[in-house]
């Protein structure tokens, strides 16, 4: 019996109680939930339904709980129901009902854990969006791991998700990038406000290979060649790096397109029609203070140039015009000040910022060895890049390490820890269970042990404490996935997988799956193989949501 099925049983029992007592069934919720008690001595699951309904129907909570407990005690699969405190229901399942979950999971396969919780939501999820002036640095890599995991979670819970990378290929930083390439090609030092690092010289050489005549051109024309060709090469490199990290975007959006298509003027017209623009000192301003911003924002300068914020406005409008009801943007810690102005901008367009715009802020990441941060990349010169991180600990460990922590917490990634083949390395600990469950399956086949079909499965035999503990952990997975998606917290999946791995190890150490020597294969061996394979399924499904592999061998 899954938690969702048990919740339906509880609701059905409540309906029967209401009918018996002449209470109005309309007071019952459409759905309820059961939870795992923190203390396993309190039962397999707990319900607070009696407490929730007591005031509505004017019945003391313990009296209502007693009636519910009596009704639930007659339901198939319920071993016992106890009343605790002011009206909590502590429910124990019989072994057969609890063990059936193993079959449910194995037969559901990759679908186990998925739901339609967010069905009907159209979400645009933008993350990474590093400037095309250098390789993706470690802060951007954090969003690559977290953003990609979040997109998987949102889709697993039924949302219609479009992932997006915004290339800032217009503006002063691109001019500085082009000047830096030109100087490198000439063998001159980088401009004072330019970009350094070996990658600049590499790209400059690649541009010269495409355009051998570039240095024969006047500086202004040569700089334009370096701008066009250099940005294209940088785009290609960033996309290739992210692809190697397992991250592909549905849309790669160029800021320059907003300018070329006149979308900044369109956004200005829309904001003017909403009555939130004014002119002052020759510039065009957006009155964001009407919606809580600390100051109004310039959209067009007195010299006619657009501000970055004007492009932000046009880009937001473009997403909304493409039919996305919720725009989710992931930004680094240095962009915390953007939240107020972006929320106010959304309101200026007539949207509800609480519904249509969501901004997530990620904190800093350090790569450390022997407790000392590694700050220098041989190639980028000043920062640790995606390639540096992958070279240090590998793709799986990097993705898991970055997704394992709440995004609003700074993290240190210890090279020694995350490359260690020991149980204190979290990704190794979880992947080891994936490999061990696969190994059990292979060894079972060698000794002639197979699960058989569902008709030959005897879940009532799974009555060992460690089997029950593992089954309860497996049952939590759908709720963990739903919570991780709704709260935008992929780290919940990682922490769950580590708890599940611990429960499996305890099961494996106490409950032998394979027969010894000439021992005859029994129904208990088969039942435990179902449980082993159910664990393999959930571990694989959870790791897939994080973009991490579930190896069959280690």
Coordinates of C-alpha atoms in Angstrom, one line a residue:
X1 CA 0.0 0.0 0.0
X2 CA 1.4 3.4 -1.0
X3 CA 1.0 6.5 1.2
X4 CA -1.4 7.9 -1.4
X5 CA -3.5 4.7 -1.2
X6 CA -3.5 4.8 2.6
X7 CA -4.5 8.5 2.5
X8 CA -7.5 7.4 0.4
X9 CA -8.4 4.7 2.9
X10 CA -8.3 7.3 5.7
X11 CA -10.5 9.6 3.7
X12 CA -12.9 6.8 3.0
X13 CA -13.1 5.9 6.7
X14 CA -13.8 9.6 7.5
X15 CA -16.7 9.5 5.0
X16 CA -18.1 6.4 6.6
X17 CA -17.9 8.0 10.1
X18 CA -19.6 11.2 8.8
X19 CA -22.4 9.1 7.3
X20 CA -22.9 7.1 10.5
X21 CA -23.1 10.3 12.6
X22 CA -25.2 12.3 10.2
X23 CA -22.4 14.8 9.6
X24 CA -22.1 16.8 6.4
X25 CA -19.6 15.0 4.0
X26 CA -19.0 18.4 2.3
X27 CA -16.8 19.3 5.3
X28 CA -14.3 16.6 4.2
X29 CA -11.3 17.7 2.1
X30 CA -11.0 16.4 -1.4
X31 CA -7.5 15.0 -0.5
X32 CA -5.6 14.3 2.7
X33 CA -2.1 13.0 3.4
X34 CA -0.4 10.7 5.8
X35 CA 3.1 11.2 7.2
X36 CA 5.8 9.1 8.6
X37 CA 6.2 9.6 12.3
X38 CA 9.6 10.8 13.4
X39 CA 9.6 8.0 16.0
X40 CA 9.1 4.6 14.3
X41 CA 7.7 3.3 17.6
X42 CA 4.6 5.4 16.9
X43 CA 3.7 3.4 13.8
X44 CA 4.2 3.3 10.1
X45 CA 2.1 6.4 9.3
X46 CA 0.3 9.2 11.1
X47 CA -2.8 11.3 10.2
X48 CA -4.0 14.6 11.6
X49 CA -7.4 14.4 9.8
X50 CA -9.3 14.3 13.1
X51 CA -7.6 17.5 14.3
X52 CA -8.3 19.2 11.0
X53 CA -12.0 18.4 11.0
X54 CA -12.9 18.8 14.6
X55 CA -13.7 22.5 14.7
X56 CA -15.6 22.2 11.3
X57 CA -18.0 19.6 12.6
X58 CA -18.1 20.5 16.3
X59 CA -16.8 17.1 17.5
X60 CA -14.0 16.9 20.0
X61 CA -10.8 15.8 18.2
X62 CA -10.2 12.7 20.3
X63 CA -13.8 11.5 20.0
X64 CA -13.5 12.0 16.2
X65 CA -10.2 10.2 16.2
X66 CA -11.7 7.3 18.1
X67 CA -14.4 6.9 15.5
X68 CA -11.9 7.1 12.7
X69 CA -9.6 4.6 14.4
X70 CA -12.5 2.1 14.8
X71 CA -13.4 2.5 11.1
X72 CA -9.8 2.2 9.9
X73 CA -9.3 -0.9 12.0
X74 CA -11.7 -2.7 9.8
X75 CA -9.9 -1.8 6.5
X76 CA -7.9 -4.3 4.6
X77 CA -4.2 -3.9 5.2
X78 CA -4.4 -2.0 8.4
X79 CA -2.8 -3.9 11.3
X80 CA -3.6 -1.4 14.1
X81 CA -4.6 2.2 14.8
X82 CA -3.7 4.1 17.9
X83 CA -4.8 7.5 19.1
X84 CA -2.1 9.8 20.5
X85 CA -2.1 13.3 22.0
X86 CA -5.0 15.5 21.2
X87 CA -6.2 13.3 18.3
X88 CA -3.3 12.0 16.2
X89 CA -3.9 8.7 14.5
X90 CA -0.9 6.4 14.4
X91 CA -1.4 3.7 11.8
X92 CA 0.4 0.4 11.4
X93 CA 0.1 -1.7 8.2
X94 CA 0.2 -5.4 8.1
X95 CA 3.2 -6.9 6.3
X96 CA 1.3 -7.8 3.2
X97 CA 0.0 -4.3 2.7
X98 CA 3.4 -2.7 3.4
X99 CA 5.3 -5.2 1.2
X100 CA 3.0 -4.7 -1.9
X101 CA 4.8 -1.4 -2.4
X102 CA 7.9 -3.3 -3.7
X103 CA 5.7 -4.7 -6.6
X104 CA 4.2 -1.3 -7.3
X105 CA 7.6 0.3 -7.6
X106 CA 9.1 -2.4 -9.8
X107 CA 6.1 -2.5 -12.1
X108 CA 6.0 1.3 -12.3
X109 CA 9.7 1.5 -13.2
X110 CA 10.8 4.9 -14.3
X111 CA 7.3 6.3 -13.7
X112 CA 7.5 5.7 -9.9
X113 CA 7.8 9.1 -8.2
X114 CA 6.2 11.0 -11.1
X115 CA 2.9 12.8 -10.6
X116 CA 0.6 15.5 -12.1
X117 CA 1.0 17.8 -9.0
X118 CA 2.0 20.7 -11.2
X119 CA 0.0 19.8 -14.3
X120 CA -1.3 22.8 -16.2
X121 CA 1.6 25.1 -15.2
X122 CA 3.7 26.6 -18.0
X123 CA 7.1 27.6 -16.6
X124 CA 10.0 29.3 -18.2
X125 CA 13.2 28.4 -16.3
X126 CA 16.2 30.5 -17.1
X127 CA 19.6 29.5 -15.5
X128 CA 23.3 29.9 -16.0
X129 CA 23.1 32.7 -18.6
X130 CA 26.8 33.5 -18.3
X131 CA 28.1 36.4 -20.3
X132 CA 29.8 35.2 -23.5
X133 CA 33.0 36.8 -22.6
X134 CA 34.7 33.8 -20.9
X135 CA 34.2 30.2 -19.8
X136 CA 31.5 29.2 -17.4
X137 CA 32.8 29.8 -13.9
X138 CA 32.1 27.7 -10.8
X139 CA 29.2 29.9 -9.7
X140 CA 27.5 29.4 -13.1
X141 CA 28.2 25.6 -12.8
X142 CA 26.2 25.5 -9.6
X143 CA 23.1 26.9 -11.5
X144 CA 23.8 24.4 -14.3
X145 CA 23.5 21.5 -11.9
X146 CA 20.6 22.9 -9.8
X147 CA 18.7 24.4 -12.7
X148 CA 18.9 21.2 -14.8
X149 CA 17.8 19.1 -11.8
X150 CA 14.9 21.5 -11.1
X151 CA 13.7 21.3 -14.7
X152 CA 13.7 17.5 -14.4
X153 CA 11.8 17.7 -11.1
X154 CA 9.2 20.2 -12.5
X155 CA 8.6 17.9 -15.5
X156 CA 8.3 14.9 -13.3
X157 CA 5.5 16.6 -11.4
X158 CA 3.6 17.5 -14.6
X159 CA 4.7 21.0 -15.4
X160 CA 5.2 22.2 -18.9
X161 CA 8.8 23.6 -18.7
X162 CA 10.9 25.5 -21.1
X163 CA 14.5 25.8 -20.2
X164 CA 16.4 28.9 -21.4
X165 CA 19.9 30.4 -21.6
X166 CA 20.1 34.1 -22.2
X167 CA 23.2 35.3 -24.0
X168 CA 24.1 38.9 -23.2
X169 CA 25.6 39.5 -26.6
X170 CA 24.9 43.2 -26.6
X171 CA 26.4 46.0 -24.5
X172 CA 29.7 47.3 -23.2
X173 CA 31.0 44.0 -21.9
X174 CA 31.0 42.6 -25.5
X175 CA 32.9 45.7 -26.7
X176 CA 35.5 45.1 -24.0
X177 CA 35.7 41.4 -25.0
X178 CA 36.3 42.4 -28.7
X179 CA 39.0 44.9 -27.7
X180 CA 40.7 42.2 -25.6
X181 CA 40.8 39.8 -28.5
X182 CA 42.2 42.5 -30.8
X183 CA 45.0 43.3 -28.3
X184 CA 45.8 39.6 -27.9
X185 CA 46.0 39.1 -31.6
X186 CA 48.4 42.1 -31.8
X187 CA 50.5 40.8 -29.0
X188 CA 49.6 43.8 -26.8
X189 CA 48.5 43.8 -23.1
X190 CA 44.8 43.5 -22.4
X191 CA 43.0 46.8 -22.0
X192 CA 42.7 48.0 -18.5
X193 CA 38.9 47.2 -18.4
X194 CA 39.4 44.1 -20.6
X195 CA 39.5 40.4 -20.1
X196 CA 42.6 38.3 -19.4
X197 CA 43.5 34.6 -19.4
X198 CA 44.8 32.2 -21.9
X199 CA 41.4 31.6 -23.4
X200 CA 41.5 35.2 -24.9
X201 CA 44.7 34.4 -26.8
X202 CA 43.2 31.0 -27.9
X203 CA 40.0 32.6 -29.3
X204 CA 42.0 35.4 -30.9
X205 CA 44.1 32.8 -32.8
X206 CA 40.9 31.0 -33.9
X207 CA 39.5 34.2 -35.2
X208 CA 42.7 34.8 -37.2
X209 CA 42.5 31.3 -38.6
X210 CA 39.0 32.2 -39.9
X211 CA 39.9 35.7 -41.0
X212 CA 43.7 35.8 -41.8
X213 CA 43.3 39.4 -43.0
X214 CA 41.8 40.7 -39.8
X215 CA 44.9 42.6 -38.6
X216 CA 45.2 44.3 -42.0
X217 CA 41.9 46.1 -41.3
X218 CA 41.6 49.4 -39.5
X219 CA 41.2 48.9 -35.8
X220 CA 37.5 49.7 -35.8
X221 CA 36.7 47.1 -38.5
X222 CA 39.1 44.5 -37.0
X223 CA 37.4 45.0 -33.6
X224 CA 34.0 44.3 -35.2
X225 CA 35.3 41.1 -36.8
X226 CA 36.7 40.0 -33.4
X227 CA 33.3 40.8 -31.8
X228 CA 31.3 38.8 -34.2
X229 CA 33.6 35.9 -34.6
X230 CA 34.8 35.9 -31.0
X231 CA 31.3 35.8 -29.5
X232 CA 30.3 33.0 -31.9
X233 CA 33.3 31.0 -30.8
X234 CA 32.6 31.7 -27.1
X235 CA 29.0 30.7 -27.5
X236 CA 30.0 27.4 -29.1
X237 CA 32.5 26.7 -26.3
X238 CA 30.0 27.5 -23.5
X239 CA 27.4 25.3 -25.1
X240 CA 29.9 22.5 -25.6
X241 CA 31.0 22.7 -22.0
X242 CA 27.5 22.6 -20.7
X243 CA 26.6 19.7 -23.0
X244 CA 29.6 17.8 -21.6
X245 CA 28.1 18.5 -18.2
X246 CA 24.8 16.9 -19.3
X247 CA 22.9 20.2 -19.6
X248 CA 21.1 21.2 -22.8
X249 CA 18.6 24.1 -23.1
X250 CA 15.4 24.2 -25.0
X251 CA 16.1 27.8 -26.1
X252 CA 19.3 29.8 -26.4
X253 CA 18.1 33.4 -26.5
X254 CA 20.3 36.2 -27.8
X255 CA 19.9 39.7 -26.2
X256 CA 20.9 41.2 -29.6
X257 CA 17.7 39.8 -31.1
X258 CA 15.7 41.9 -28.7
X259 CA 17.4 45.0 -30.1
X260 CA 17.3 43.9 -33.8
X261 CA 13.6 43.0 -33.6
X262 CA 12.6 46.2 -31.9
X263 CA 11.4 44.5 -28.8
X264 CA 12.8 47.1 -26.5
X265 CA 10.6 49.7 -28.1
X266 CA 7.6 47.3 -27.8
X267 CA 8.3 46.9 -24.1
X268 CA 8.5 50.7 -23.7
X269 CA 5.2 51.2 -25.5
X270 CA 3.6 48.6 -23.3
X271 CA 4.9 50.2 -20.1
X272 CA 3.8 53.6 -21.3
X273 CA 0.3 52.3 -22.0
X274 CA 0.2 51.1 -18.4
X275 CA 1.1 54.6 -17.2
X276 CA 4.4 53.9 -15.5
X277 CA 6.8 55.8 -17.7
X278 CA 8.0 59.4 -17.4
X279 CA 10.7 61.6 -18.9
X280 CA 13.2 63.4 -16.7
X281 CA 16.7 64.9 -17.5
X282 CA 16.3 63.8 -21.1
X283 CA 16.0 60.2 -20.1
X284 CA 13.1 57.7 -20.0
X285 CA 12.3 56.3 -16.6
X286 CA 10.2 53.5 -15.2
X287 CA 8.4 54.3 -12.0
X288 CA 9.2 51.1 -10.2
X289 CA 8.9 52.8 -6.7
X290 CA 5.2 52.5 -7.1
X291 CA 5.7 48.8 -6.6
X292 CA 8.2 48.8 -3.8
X293 CA 11.5 49.3 -5.6
X294 CA 14.0 51.6 -3.7
X295 CA 14.3 53.9 -6.7
X296 CA 13.0 54.5 -10.2
X297 CA 14.9 52.9 -13.1
X298 CA 16.2 54.5 -16.3
X299 CA 15.3 52.6 -19.4
X300 CA 16.7 54.9 -22.0
X301 CA 19.5 57.3 -21.3
X302 CA 19.6 60.9 -22.4
X303 CA 22.0 60.0 -25.2
X304 CA 19.5 57.5 -26.6
X305 CA 21.3 54.4 -25.4
X306 CA 19.3 51.6 -23.8
X307 CA 20.1 50.4 -20.3
X308 CA 20.6 46.8 -19.3
X309 CA 17.3 47.0 -17.4
X310 CA 15.5 48.0 -20.6
X311 CA 16.6 44.7 -22.1
X312 CA 15.5 42.9 -18.9
X313 CA 12.0 44.4 -19.4
X314 CA 11.9 43.4 -23.0
X315 CA 13.1 39.9 -22.3
X316 CA 10.5 39.4 -19.5
X317 CA 7.7 40.6 -21.8
X318 CA 9.0 38.3 -24.6
X319 CA 8.7 35.3 -22.3
X320 CA 5.2 36.2 -21.2
X321 CA 4.2 36.7 -24.8
X322 CA 5.4 33.2 -25.6
X323 CA 2.7 31.9 -23.2
X324 CA 4.8 31.2 -20.1
X325 CA 2.6 31.9 -17.1
X326 CA 5.5 31.8 -14.6
X327 CA 9.0 33.1 -15.3
X328 CA 11.6 31.6 -13.0
X329 CA 15.1 33.2 -13.1
X330 CA 18.1 31.9 -11.3
X331 CA 20.7 34.5 -10.4
X332 CA 24.0 34.6 -8.5
X333 CA 24.5 36.1 -5.0
X334 CA 25.8 39.4 -6.5
X335 CA 22.4 39.9 -8.2
X336 CA 20.3 40.0 -5.0
X337 CA 19.6 43.7 -5.6
X338 CA 17.8 42.7 -8.8
X339 CA 14.8 41.1 -7.0
X340 CA 13.1 44.4 -6.1
X341 CA 13.4 46.0 -9.5
X342 CA 12.4 42.9 -11.4
X343 CA 9.4 42.3 -9.2
X344 CA 8.4 45.9 -9.6
X345 CA 8.9 45.7 -13.4
X346 CA 6.6 42.7 -13.5
X347 CA 3.9 44.7 -11.7
X348 CA 4.4 47.6 -14.1
X349 CA 3.4 45.3 -16.9
X350 CA 0.2 44.5 -15.1
X351 CA 1.3 41.1 -13.8
X352 CA 1.2 39.7 -10.3
X353 CA 4.8 39.3 -9.3
X354 CA 3.9 36.7 -6.7
X355 CA 2.4 34.5 -9.5
X356 CA 4.2 35.4 -12.7
X357 CA 7.8 36.0 -11.6
X358 CA 10.0 34.0 -9.3
X359 CA 13.7 34.8 -8.7
X360 CA 16.0 32.3 -7.0
X361 CA 19.4 33.4 -5.7
X362 CA 22.4 31.1 -5.4
X363 CA 25.2 31.6 -3.0
X364 CA 29.0 31.2 -3.7
X365 CA 30.9 28.0 -4.3
X366 CA 34.5 27.3 -3.6
X367 CA 36.6 24.4 -4.8
X368 CA 39.0 23.5 -2.0
X369 CA 41.9 21.1 -1.5
X370 CA 43.4 20.5 2.0
X371 CA 41.1 23.2 3.3
X372 CA 42.5 25.9 0.9
X373 CA 40.3 27.4 -1.8
X374 CA 41.5 26.9 -5.4
X375 CA 41.0 30.2 -7.0
X376 CA 43.1 30.2 -10.2
X377 CA 42.3 28.5 -13.5
X378 CA 45.2 27.9 -15.8
X379 CA 43.0 28.9 -18.7
X380 CA 40.7 31.5 -17.4
X381 CA 43.3 33.2 -15.3
X382 CA 41.1 34.4 -12.4
X383 CA 38.3 32.0 -11.7
X384 CA 37.7 28.2 -11.4
X385 CA 35.7 27.0 -14.4
X386 CA 33.4 24.2 -15.2
X387 CA 36.2 22.3 -16.8
X388 CA 38.4 22.8 -13.7
X389 CA 35.6 21.3 -11.5
X390 CA 35.0 18.4 -13.8
X391 CA 38.7 17.6 -14.1
X392 CA 39.0 17.7 -10.3
X393 CA 36.1 15.4 -9.3
X394 CA 34.2 14.3 -12.4
X395 CA 30.7 15.1 -13.8
X396 CA 28.6 12.9 -11.5
X397 CA 30.3 14.1 -8.3
X398 CA 30.2 17.7 -9.5
X399 CA 26.5 17.6 -10.3
X400 CA 25.6 15.7 -7.1
X401 CA 27.8 18.0 -4.9
X402 CA 26.3 21.2 -6.4
X403 CA 22.7 19.9 -6.1
X404 CA 23.1 18.5 -2.6
X405 CA 22.9 21.7 -0.8
X406 CA 20.3 24.4 -0.5
X407 CA 21.1 27.1 -3.1
X408 CA 20.9 29.9 -0.6
X409 CA 23.9 28.3 1.3
X410 CA 27.5 28.9 0.4
X411 CA 29.4 25.6 -0.2
X412 CA 32.9 24.4 -0.3
X413 CA 33.6 21.4 -2.5
X414 CA 36.4 19.4 -1.1
X415 CA 38.3 17.7 -3.9
X416 CA 39.7 15.0 -1.6
X417 CA 36.2 14.1 -0.2
X418 CA 34.4 14.0 -3.6
X419 CA 37.0 11.8 -5.2
X420 CA 37.2 9.3 -2.4
X421 CA 35.8 5.8 -2.9
X422 CA 34.4 5.6 0.6
X423 CA 31.1 5.9 2.4
X424 CA 31.8 9.4 3.6
X425 CA 31.6 10.6 -0.1
X426 CA 27.9 11.1 -0.6
X427 CA 27.7 10.4 -4.3
X428 CA 29.8 7.3 -3.9
X429 CA 27.6 6.2 -1.0
X430 CA 24.4 6.4 -3.1
X431 CA 25.9 5.1 -6.4
X432 CA 27.3 2.1 -4.4
X433 CA 23.8 1.1 -3.6
X434 CA 22.8 1.4 -7.3
X435 CA 25.7 -0.9 -8.1
X436 CA 25.1 -3.3 -5.2
X437 CA 21.4 -3.8 -6.1
X438 CA 22.4 -4.5 -9.7
X439 CA 25.0 -7.0 -8.5
X440 CA 22.4 -8.8 -6.4
X441 CA 20.2 -9.1 -9.5
X442 CA 23.1 -10.5 -11.5
X443 CA 24.1 -13.0 -8.8
X444 CA 20.4 -14.0 -8.3
X445 CA 20.2 -14.9 -12.0
X446 CA 23.4 -17.1 -11.6
X447 CA 21.9 -19.2 -8.8
X448 CA 18.5 -19.5 -10.5
X449 CA 16.6 -17.0 -8.4
X450 CA 14.1 -14.8 -10.2
X451 CA 11.3 -12.6 -8.9
X452 CA 8.7 -14.4 -11.1
X453 CA 5.5 -12.6 -11.9
X454 CA 3.4 -10.7 -9.4
X455 CA 1.1 -13.7 -8.8
X456 CA 4.0 -15.5 -7.1
X457 CA 5.0 -12.5 -4.9
X458 CA 4.4 -13.0 -1.2
X459 CA 4.7 -9.5 0.4
X460 CA 3.5 -10.8 3.8
X461 CA 6.9 -12.5 4.2
X462 CA 8.6 -9.0 4.3
X463 CA 8.0 -8.7 8.1
X464 CA 11.6 -8.0 9.3
X465 CA 12.1 -4.6 11.0
X466 CA 14.8 -3.7 8.4
X467 CA 12.5 -4.7 5.5
X468 CA 9.8 -2.5 7.0
X469 CA 12.2 0.4 7.4
X470 CA 13.3 0.1 3.8
X471 CA 9.7 -0.1 2.5
X472 CA 8.8 3.1 4.4
X473 CA 11.8 4.9 3.0
X474 CA 10.8 3.8 -0.6
X475 CA 7.3 5.0 0.0
X476 CA 8.5 8.5 0.7
X477 CA 10.0 9.1 -2.7
X478 CA 6.9 10.5 -4.5
X479 CA 6.3 13.0 -1.7
X480 CA 10.0 14.0 -1.8
X481 CA 9.9 14.6 -5.5
X482 CA 6.7 16.7 -5.2
X483 CA 8.1 18.8 -2.4
X484 CA 11.5 19.3 -4.1
X485 CA 9.7 20.6 -7.3
X486 CA 7.2 22.9 -5.5
X487 CA 9.8 24.3 -3.1
X488 CA 12.5 24.5 -5.9
X489 CA 14.9 22.5 -3.7
X490 CA 16.6 19.6 -5.6
X491 CA 18.8 19.0 -2.5
X492 CA 15.8 17.3 -0.9
X493 CA 16.2 14.5 -3.4
X494 CA 19.9 14.1 -2.7
X495 CA 19.5 13.9 1.0
X496 CA 16.6 11.5 0.6
X497 CA 18.8 9.2 -1.5
X498 CA 21.4 9.1 1.2
X499 CA 18.8 8.2 3.8
X500 CA 17.5 5.5 1.4
X501 CA 21.0 4.2 0.9
X502 CA 21.4 3.8 4.6
X503 CA 18.1 1.9 4.9
X504 CA 19.2 -0.4 2.1
X505 CA 22.6 -1.1 3.7
X506 CA 20.9 -2.0 7.0
X507 CA 18.4 -4.3 5.1
X508 CA 21.3 -5.9 3.2
X509 CA 23.3 -6.6 6.4
X510 CA 20.3 -8.2 8.2
X511 CA 18.2 -9.8 5.5
X512 CA 19.9 -12.2 3.1
X513 CA 18.5 -12.0 -0.4
X514 CA 20.4 -14.9 -2.0
X515 CA 20.3 -18.5 -0.9
X516 CA 23.6 -19.9 0.6
X517 CA 25.3 -22.8 -1.1
X518 CA 22.8 -25.6 -1.9
X519 CA 20.0 -23.8 0.0
X520 CA 16.7 -24.1 -1.8
X521 CA 15.2 -20.9 -3.3
X522 CA 12.2 -19.9 -1.2
X523 CA 9.4 -17.4 -1.5
X524 CA 11.2 -15.3 1.0
X525 CA 14.3 -15.0 -1.3
X526 CA 11.9 -14.0 -4.1
X527 CA 10.2 -11.4 -2.0
X528 CA 13.5 -9.9 -0.9
X529 CA 14.6 -9.8 -4.5
X530 CA 11.5 -7.7 -5.3
X531 CA 12.5 -5.4 -2.5
X532 CA 16.1 -5.2 -3.8
X533 CA 14.9 -4.4 -7.3
X534 CA 12.5 -1.8 -6.0
X535 CA 15.4 -0.1 -4.3
X536 CA 17.4 -0.1 -7.5
X537 CA 14.5 1.5 -9.3
X538 CA 14.1 4.3 -6.8
X539 CA 17.8 5.0 -6.5
X540 CA 18.0 5.2 -10.3
X541 CA 15.0 7.4 -10.6
X542 CA 16.3 9.8 -8.0
X543 CA 19.8 10.0 -9.4
X544 CA 18.2 10.6 -12.9
X545 CA 16.4 13.6 -11.5
X546 CA 19.8 15.0 -10.4
X547 CA 21.4 14.2 -13.8
X548 CA 23.7 11.7 -12.1
X549 CA 24.3 8.1 -13.4
X550 CA 23.2 5.0 -11.5
X551 CA 26.1 2.6 -12.3
X552 CA 25.6 -1.2 -12.5
X553 CA 29.2 -1.8 -11.5
X554 CA 31.7 0.2 -9.5

